[in-house]
Coordinates of C-alpha atoms and ligand atoms in Angstrom, one line a residue:
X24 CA 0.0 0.0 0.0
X25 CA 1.2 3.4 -0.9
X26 CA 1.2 5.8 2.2
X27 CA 2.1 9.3 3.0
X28 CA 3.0 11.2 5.8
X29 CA 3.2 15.5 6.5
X30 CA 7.1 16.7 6.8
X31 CA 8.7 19.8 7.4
X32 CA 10.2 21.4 4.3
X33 CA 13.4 22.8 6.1
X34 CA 16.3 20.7 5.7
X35 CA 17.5 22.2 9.2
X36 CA 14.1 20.7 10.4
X37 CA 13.0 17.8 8.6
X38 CA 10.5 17.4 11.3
X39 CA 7.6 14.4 11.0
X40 CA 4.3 15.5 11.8
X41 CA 1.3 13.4 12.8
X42 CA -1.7 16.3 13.1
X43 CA -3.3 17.9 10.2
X44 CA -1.8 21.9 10.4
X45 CA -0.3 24.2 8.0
X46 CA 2.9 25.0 9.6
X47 CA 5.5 23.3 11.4
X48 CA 5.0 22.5 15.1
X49 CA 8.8 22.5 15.8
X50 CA 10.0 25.7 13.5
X51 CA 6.6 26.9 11.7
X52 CA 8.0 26.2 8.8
X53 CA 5.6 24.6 5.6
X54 CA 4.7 21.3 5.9
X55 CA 4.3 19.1 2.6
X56 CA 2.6 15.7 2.2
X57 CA 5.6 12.6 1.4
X58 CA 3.9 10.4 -0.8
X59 CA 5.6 7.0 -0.6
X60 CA 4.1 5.3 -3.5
X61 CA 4.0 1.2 -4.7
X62 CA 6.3 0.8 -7.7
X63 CA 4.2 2.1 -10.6
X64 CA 4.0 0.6 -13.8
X65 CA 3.9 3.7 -15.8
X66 CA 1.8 2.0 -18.6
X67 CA -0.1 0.2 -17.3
X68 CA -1.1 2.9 -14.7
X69 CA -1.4 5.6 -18.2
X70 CA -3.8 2.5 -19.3
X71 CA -5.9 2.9 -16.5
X72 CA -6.2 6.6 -15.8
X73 CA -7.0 6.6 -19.2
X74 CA -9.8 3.6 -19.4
X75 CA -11.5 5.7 -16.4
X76 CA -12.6 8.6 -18.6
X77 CA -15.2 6.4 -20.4
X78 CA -16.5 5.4 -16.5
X79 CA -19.8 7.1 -15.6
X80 CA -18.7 6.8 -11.4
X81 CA -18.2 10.2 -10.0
X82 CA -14.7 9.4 -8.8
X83 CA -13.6 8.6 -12.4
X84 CA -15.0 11.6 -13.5
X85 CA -13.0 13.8 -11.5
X86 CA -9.9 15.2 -13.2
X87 CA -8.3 15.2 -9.4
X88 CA -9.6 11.5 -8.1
X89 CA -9.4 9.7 -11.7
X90 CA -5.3 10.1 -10.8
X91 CA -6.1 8.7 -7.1
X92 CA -2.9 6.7 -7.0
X93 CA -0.9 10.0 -6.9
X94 CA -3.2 11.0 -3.6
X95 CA -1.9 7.6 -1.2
X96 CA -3.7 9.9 2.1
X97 CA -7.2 8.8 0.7
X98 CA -8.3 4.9 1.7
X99 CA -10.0 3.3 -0.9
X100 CA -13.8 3.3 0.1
X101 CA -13.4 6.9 2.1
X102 CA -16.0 9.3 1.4
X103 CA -14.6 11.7 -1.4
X104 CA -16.2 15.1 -1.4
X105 CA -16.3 15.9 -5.1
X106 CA -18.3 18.3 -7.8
X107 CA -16.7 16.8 -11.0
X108 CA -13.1 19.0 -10.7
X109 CA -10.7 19.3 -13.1
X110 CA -10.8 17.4 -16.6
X111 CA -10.6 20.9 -18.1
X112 CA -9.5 21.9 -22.1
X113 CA -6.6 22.5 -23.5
X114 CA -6.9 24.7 -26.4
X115 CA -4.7 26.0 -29.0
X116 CA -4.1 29.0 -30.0
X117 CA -3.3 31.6 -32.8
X118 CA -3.4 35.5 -32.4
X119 CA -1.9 35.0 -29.0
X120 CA 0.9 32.8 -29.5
X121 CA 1.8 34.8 -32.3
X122 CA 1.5 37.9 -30.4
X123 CA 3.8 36.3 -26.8
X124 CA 6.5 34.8 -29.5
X125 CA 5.8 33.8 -31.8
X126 CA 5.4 30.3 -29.2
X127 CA 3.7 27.5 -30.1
X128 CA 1.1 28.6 -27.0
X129 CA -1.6 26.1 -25.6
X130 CA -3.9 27.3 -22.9
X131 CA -4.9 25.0 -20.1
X132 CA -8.1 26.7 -19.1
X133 CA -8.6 26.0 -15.2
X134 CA -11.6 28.6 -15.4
X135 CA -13.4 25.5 -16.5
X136 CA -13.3 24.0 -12.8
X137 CA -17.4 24.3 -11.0
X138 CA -16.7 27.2 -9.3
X139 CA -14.2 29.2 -12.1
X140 CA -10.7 28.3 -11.2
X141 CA -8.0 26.1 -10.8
X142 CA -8.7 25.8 -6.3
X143 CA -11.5 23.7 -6.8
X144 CA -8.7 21.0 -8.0
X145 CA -7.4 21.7 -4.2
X146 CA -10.2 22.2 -2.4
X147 CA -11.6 18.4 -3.4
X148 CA -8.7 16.9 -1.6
X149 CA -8.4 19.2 1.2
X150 CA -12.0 19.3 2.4
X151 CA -12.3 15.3 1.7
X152 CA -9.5 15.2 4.2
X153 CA -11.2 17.7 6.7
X154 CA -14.3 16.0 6.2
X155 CA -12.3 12.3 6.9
X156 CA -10.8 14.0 10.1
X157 CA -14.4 15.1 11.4
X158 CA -13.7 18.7 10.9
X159 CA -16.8 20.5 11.6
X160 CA -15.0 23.9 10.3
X161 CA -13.2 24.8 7.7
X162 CA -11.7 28.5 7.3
X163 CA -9.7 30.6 5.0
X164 CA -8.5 34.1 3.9
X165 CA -9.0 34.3 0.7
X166 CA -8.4 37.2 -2.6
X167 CA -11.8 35.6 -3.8
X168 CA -11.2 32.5 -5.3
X169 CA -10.4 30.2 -2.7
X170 CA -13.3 31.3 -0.8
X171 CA -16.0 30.5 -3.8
X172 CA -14.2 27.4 -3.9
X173 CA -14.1 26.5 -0.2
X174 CA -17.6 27.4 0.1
X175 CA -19.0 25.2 -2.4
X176 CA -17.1 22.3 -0.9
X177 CA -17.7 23.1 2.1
X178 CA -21.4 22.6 1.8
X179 CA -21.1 19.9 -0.1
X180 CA -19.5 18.1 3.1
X181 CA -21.9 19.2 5.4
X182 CA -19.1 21.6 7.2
X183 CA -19.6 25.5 8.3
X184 CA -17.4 27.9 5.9
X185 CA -15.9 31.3 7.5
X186 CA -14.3 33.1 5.1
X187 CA -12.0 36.4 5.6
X188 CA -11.5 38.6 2.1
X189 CA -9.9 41.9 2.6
X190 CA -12.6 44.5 3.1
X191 CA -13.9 45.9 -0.8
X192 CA -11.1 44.1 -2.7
X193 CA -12.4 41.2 -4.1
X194 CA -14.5 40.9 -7.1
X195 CA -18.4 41.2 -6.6
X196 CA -18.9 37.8 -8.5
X197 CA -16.4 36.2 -6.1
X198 CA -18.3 37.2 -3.2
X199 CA -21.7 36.1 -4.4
X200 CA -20.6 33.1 -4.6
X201 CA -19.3 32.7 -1.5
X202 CA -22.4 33.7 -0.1
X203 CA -24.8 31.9 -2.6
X204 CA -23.1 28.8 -1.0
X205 CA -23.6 29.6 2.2
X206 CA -20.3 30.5 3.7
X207 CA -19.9 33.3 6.6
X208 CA -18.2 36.5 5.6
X209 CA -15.8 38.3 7.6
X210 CA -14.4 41.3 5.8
X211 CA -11.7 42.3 7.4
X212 CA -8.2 44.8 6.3
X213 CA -7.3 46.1 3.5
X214 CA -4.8 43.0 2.1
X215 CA -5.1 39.9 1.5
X216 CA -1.9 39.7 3.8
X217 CA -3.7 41.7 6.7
X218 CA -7.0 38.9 6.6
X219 CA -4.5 36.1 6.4
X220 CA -2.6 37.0 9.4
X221 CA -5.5 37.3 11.3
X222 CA -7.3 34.4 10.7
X223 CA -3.6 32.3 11.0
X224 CA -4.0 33.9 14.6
X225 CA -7.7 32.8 15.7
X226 CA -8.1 29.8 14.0
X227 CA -6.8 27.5 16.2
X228 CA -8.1 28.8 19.4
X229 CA -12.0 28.6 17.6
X230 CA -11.1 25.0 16.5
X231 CA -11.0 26.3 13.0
X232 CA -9.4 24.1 10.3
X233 CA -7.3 26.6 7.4
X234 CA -7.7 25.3 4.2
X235 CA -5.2 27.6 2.6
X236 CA -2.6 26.6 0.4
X237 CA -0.2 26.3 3.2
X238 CA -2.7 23.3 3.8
X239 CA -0.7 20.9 2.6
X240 CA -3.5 18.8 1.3
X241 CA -4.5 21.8 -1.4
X242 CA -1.0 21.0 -3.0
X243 CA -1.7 17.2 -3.6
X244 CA -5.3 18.0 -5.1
X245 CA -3.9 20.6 -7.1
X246 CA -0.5 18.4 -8.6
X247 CA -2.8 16.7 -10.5
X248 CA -3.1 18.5 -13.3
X249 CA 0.0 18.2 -14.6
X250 CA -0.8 14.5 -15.0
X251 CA -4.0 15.7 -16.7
X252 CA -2.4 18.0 -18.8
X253 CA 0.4 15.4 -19.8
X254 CA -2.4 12.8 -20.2
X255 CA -3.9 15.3 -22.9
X256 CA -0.7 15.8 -24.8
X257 CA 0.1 12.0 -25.1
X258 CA 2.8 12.1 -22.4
X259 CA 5.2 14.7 -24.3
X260 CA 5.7 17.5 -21.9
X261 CA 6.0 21.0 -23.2
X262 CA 9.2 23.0 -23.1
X263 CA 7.8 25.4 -20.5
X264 CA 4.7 25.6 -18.1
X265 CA 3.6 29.1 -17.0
X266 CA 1.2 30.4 -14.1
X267 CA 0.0 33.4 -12.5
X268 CA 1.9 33.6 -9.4
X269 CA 0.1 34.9 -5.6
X270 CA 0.4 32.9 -2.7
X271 CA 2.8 30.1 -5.0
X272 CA 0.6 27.4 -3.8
X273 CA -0.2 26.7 -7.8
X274 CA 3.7 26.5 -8.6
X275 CA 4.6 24.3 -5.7
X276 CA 1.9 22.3 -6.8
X277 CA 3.1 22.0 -10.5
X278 CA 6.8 21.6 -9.5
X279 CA 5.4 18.5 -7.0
X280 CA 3.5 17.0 -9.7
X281 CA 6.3 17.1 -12.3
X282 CA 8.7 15.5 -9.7
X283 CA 6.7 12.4 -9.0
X284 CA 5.6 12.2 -12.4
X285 CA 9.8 12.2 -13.7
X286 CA 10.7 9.8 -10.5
X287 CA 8.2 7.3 -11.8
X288 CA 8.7 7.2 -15.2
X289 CA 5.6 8.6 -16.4
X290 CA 7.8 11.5 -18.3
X291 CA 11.4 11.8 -19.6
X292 CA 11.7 15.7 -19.4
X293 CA 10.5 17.9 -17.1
X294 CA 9.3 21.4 -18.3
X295 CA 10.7 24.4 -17.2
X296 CA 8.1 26.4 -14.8
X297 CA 7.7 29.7 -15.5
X298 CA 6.0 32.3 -12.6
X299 CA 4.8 35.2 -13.1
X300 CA 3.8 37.8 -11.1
X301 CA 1.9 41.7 -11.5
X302 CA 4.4 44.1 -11.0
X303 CA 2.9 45.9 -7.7
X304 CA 2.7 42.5 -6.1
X305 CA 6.5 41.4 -7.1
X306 CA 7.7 40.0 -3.8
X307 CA 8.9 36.9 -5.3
X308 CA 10.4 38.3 -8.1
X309 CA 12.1 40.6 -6.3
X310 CA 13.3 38.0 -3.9
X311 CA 15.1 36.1 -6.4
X312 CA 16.3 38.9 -8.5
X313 CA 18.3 40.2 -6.0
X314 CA 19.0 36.3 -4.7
X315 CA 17.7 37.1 -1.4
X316 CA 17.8 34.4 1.4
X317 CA 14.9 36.0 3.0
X318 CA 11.3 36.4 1.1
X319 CA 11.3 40.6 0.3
X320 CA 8.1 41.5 1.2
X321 CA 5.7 44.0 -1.0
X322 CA 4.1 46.0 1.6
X323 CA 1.0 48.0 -0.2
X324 CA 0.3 45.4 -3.1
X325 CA -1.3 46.9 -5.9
X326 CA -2.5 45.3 -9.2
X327 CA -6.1 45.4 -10.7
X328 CA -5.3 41.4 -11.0
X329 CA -6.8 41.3 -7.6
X330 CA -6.3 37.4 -7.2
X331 CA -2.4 37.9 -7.6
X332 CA -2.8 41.1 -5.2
X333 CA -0.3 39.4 -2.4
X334 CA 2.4 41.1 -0.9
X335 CA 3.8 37.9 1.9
X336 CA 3.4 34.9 -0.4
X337 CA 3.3 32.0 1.9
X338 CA 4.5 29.5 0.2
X339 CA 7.7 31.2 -1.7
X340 CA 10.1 28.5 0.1
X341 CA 8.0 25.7 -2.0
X342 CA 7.8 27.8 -5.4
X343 CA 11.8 28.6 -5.4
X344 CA 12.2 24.6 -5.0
X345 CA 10.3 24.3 -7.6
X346 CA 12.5 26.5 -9.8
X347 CA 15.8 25.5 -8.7
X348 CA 14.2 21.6 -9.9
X349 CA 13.4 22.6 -13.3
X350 CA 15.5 25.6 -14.3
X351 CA 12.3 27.9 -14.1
X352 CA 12.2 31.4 -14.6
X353 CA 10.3 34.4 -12.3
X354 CA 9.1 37.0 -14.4
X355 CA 7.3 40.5 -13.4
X356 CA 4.2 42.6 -15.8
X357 CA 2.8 45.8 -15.5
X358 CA -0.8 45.8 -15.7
X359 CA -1.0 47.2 -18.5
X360 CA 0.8 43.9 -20.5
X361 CA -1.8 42.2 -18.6
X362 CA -4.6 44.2 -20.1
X363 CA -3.0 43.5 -23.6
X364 CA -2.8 40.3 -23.2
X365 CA -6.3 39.8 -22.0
X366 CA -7.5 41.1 -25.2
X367 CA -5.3 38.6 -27.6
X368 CA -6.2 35.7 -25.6
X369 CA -10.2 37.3 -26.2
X370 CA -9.4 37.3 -30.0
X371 CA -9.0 33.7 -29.7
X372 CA -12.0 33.3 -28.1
X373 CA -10.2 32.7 -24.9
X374 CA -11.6 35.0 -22.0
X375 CA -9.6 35.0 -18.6
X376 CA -9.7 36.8 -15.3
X377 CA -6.7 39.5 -15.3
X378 CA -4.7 37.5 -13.4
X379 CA -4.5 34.3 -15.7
X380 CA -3.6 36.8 -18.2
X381 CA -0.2 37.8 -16.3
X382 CA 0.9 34.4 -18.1
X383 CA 1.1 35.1 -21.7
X384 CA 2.3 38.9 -20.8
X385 CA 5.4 37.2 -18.8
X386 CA 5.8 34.6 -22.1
X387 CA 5.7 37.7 -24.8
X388 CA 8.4 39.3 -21.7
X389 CA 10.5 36.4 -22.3
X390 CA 11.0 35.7 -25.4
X391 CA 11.8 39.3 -25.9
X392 CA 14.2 39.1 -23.9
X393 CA 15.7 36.1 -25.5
X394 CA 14.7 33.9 -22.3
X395 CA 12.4 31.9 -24.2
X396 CA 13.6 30.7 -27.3
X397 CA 11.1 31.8 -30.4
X398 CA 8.8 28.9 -31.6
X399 CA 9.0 27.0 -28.2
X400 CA 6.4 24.3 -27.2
X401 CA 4.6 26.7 -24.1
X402 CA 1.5 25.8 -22.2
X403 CA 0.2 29.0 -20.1
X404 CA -2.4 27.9 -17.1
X405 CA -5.1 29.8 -16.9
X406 CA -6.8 29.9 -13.6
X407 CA -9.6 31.8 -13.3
X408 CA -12.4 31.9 -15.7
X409 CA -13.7 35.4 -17.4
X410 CA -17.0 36.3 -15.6
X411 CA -15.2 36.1 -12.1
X412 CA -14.1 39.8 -13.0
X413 CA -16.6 41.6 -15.4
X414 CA -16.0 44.8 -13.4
X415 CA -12.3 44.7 -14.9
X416 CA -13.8 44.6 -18.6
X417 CA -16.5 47.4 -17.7
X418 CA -14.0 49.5 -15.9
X419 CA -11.7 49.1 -19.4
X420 CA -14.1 50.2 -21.5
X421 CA -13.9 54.0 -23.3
X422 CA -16.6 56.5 -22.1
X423 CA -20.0 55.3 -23.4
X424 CA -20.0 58.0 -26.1
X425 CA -16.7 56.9 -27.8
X426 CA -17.3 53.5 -27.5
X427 CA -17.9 52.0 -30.6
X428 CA -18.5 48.4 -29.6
X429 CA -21.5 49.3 -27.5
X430 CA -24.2 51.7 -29.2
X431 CA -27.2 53.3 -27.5
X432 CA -30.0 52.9 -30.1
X433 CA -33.4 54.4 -30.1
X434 CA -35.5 51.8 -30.8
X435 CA -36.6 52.7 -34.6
X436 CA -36.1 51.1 -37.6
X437 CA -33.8 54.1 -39.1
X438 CA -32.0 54.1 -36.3
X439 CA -31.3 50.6 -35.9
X440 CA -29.7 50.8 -40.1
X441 CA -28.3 53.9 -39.6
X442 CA -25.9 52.5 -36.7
X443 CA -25.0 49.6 -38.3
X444 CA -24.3 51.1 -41.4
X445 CA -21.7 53.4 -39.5
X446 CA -20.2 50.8 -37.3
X447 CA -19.9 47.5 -39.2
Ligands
LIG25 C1 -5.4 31.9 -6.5 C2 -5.2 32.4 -7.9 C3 -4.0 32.7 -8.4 C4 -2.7 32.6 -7.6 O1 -2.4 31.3 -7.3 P1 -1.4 31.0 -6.1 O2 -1.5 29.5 -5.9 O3 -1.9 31.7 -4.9 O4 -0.1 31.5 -6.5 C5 -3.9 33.1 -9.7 N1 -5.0 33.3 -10.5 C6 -6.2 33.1 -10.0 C7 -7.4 33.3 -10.9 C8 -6.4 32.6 -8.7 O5 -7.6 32.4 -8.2

């Protein structure tokens, strides 16, 4: 039987823990999940993963629990609190890999998850194992995202939801759906840093379980898409994988997927992983730009890519791992490239939340800068689907009266051929 136990990620530490937390109990440092796995037979495991898409059980269905072998904390026959994650396209495209490189660019579109982004590929592990450990509350702070997610799960499971977002910062979708699910609301600071710390504080004390990316159980739920993503190019790994980079729960998750993937033989190369972060919320790249020991903190972060809005990511220590592994790169945008590349991805049909589209900004970075080589093989993750953040679009529009995609019509016939006469 495959097993897996929680160890501290500082080497000085190395520290085995039994209890569920998100930090350390000797040095507070991050605790990750060491799977210990059976000797896989790469084949014949591909065979099965891939014989379990044509399955009609829920499990199967699940782009996290069809690769359930890569998740050894689960027992076979525990309840898994699911909603269909994952399994989400990967799409080609045109305008904007012409417009990042030109890069052969494929998008693997994590907006497609139930609730709009890539944390519901998390949340499915981490609140079956809260739910397994007869949680009663789950908790997180949250830029928007993690709490739709957690709340959705959360019901599901039967468990209460508190949720801290930092006070008017989050999008207004994001928050609906936190509350259309159910899930008590504290607004509270003005960053997501401030809601974070204070929740890390009270949570224990209230018998609160975080679900936070620092929960190392997030990270295992959310490795599996590079097996799904592999799975959907045949097993031939792209040259470089590229994500949106806040907290650095997503990269640590990548860069722990890729490694177990390479040590068992399920691919020969491993892709180079790319972050990229806004450039008012830059702590990590500014941290390995000037090869700092010590994470250097972004005090007021500021980017209209709110769900990248972090100034203390917590989980930099995993993400630069990941890097050193597979020779990744860090790379910085203004919001403006993100705007820009918004709209190319939205000429391919492709619509994103702003900070999904801080991926192909950092790619067309890169290659201009001769980091990444013209025509390479580049799949950009995009997290966050397009309606989380239709205020962004609105807010981007020109003045109603020099708009010319959105015309005012009185409702007459003349009118109506007279406007599109002029405008099409
Ligand atoms: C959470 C989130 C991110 C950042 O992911 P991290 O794991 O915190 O680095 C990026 N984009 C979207 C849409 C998100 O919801």
């Amino acid at each position: 039987m495959s097993s897996a136990y929680l160890q501290c990620i500082e080497e000085a530490c190395g520290h085995r823990q039994e209890k569920d937390a998100v930090a350390c109990a000797d040095c507070g440092g991050l605790l990750e999940l060491v799977c210990e796995f059976d000797p896989f037979d790469p084949d014949g495991m591909r065979r099965i993963w891939h014989q379990r898409r044509l399955s009609g059980e829920p499990i199967d269905r699940s782009g996290v629990w069809r690769f359930r072998e890569l998740l050894p904390f689960v027992r076979p026959g525990e309840r898994i609190v699911s909603l269909s994650e994952g399994s989400t396209p990967l799409v080609g495209t045109r305008r904007a890999g012409w417009w990042a490189g030109p890069v052969h660019l494929t998008i693997k579109h994590q907006g497609n998850n139930p609730t709009g982004s890539f944390k519901d590929l998390g949340m499915t592990a981490c609140i079956t194992r809260a739910a397994s450990k007869g949680v009663r509350i789950v908790a997180c702070a949250s830029t928007g995202n993690t709490s739709s997610s957690m709340a959705a799960y959360a019901g599901r499971a039967g468990l209460r939801a508190v949720l801290f977002v930092p006070y008017k910062q989050i999008s207004s979708a994001k928050l609906a759906q936190a509350l259309d699910f159910g899930a008590l609301v504290l607004e509270v600071g003005d960053t997501f840093d401030q809601a974070f710390c204070l929740l890390r504080e009270v949570a224990p004390s209230l018998g609160m379980y975080l679900v936070n990316s620092v929960n190392p159980f997030r990270i295992e739920g959310q490795k599996t898409i590079v097996a799904e993503l592999m799975e959907q190019r045949a097993w031939r790994p792209p040259d470089f994988i590229v994500v949106p980079g806040g907290n650095l729960g997503n990269a640590s998750a990548i860069g722990k997927g890729l490694r177990e993937l390479k040590e068992f033989g399920f691919i020969e190369k491993v892709p180079r992983v790319v972050v990229v972060q806004a450039a008012g919320a830059n702590p990590f790249y500014r941290t390995l730009t000037a090869q700092s020991p010590d994470l250097i903190p972004v005090e007021n972060p500021s980017t209209e890519a709110t769900a990248i809005r972090i100034g203390r990511p917590a989980n930099w220590k995993k993400a630069r791992r990941v890097l050193e592994w597979t020779n990744g790169m860090c790379e910085s945008v203004t919001d403006e490239e993100i705007f820009e590349a918004k709209r190319v991805l939205a000429e391919d049909g492709v619509g994103c939340e702003p900070a999904s589209a801080a991926t192909v900004a950092g790619v067309r970075k890169l290659v201009r800068s001769g980091k990444i080589e013209r025509h390479a093989d580049v799949v950009a993750i995009l997290t966050g689907h397009q309606l989380k953040d239709t205020e962004y679009v609105m807010r981007h529009r020109p003045p109603s009266e020099e708009d010319r995609q959105r015309l005012r019509v009185e409702p007459t016939l003349g009118a109506v051929r007279e406007a599109l006469t002029r405008h099409l």
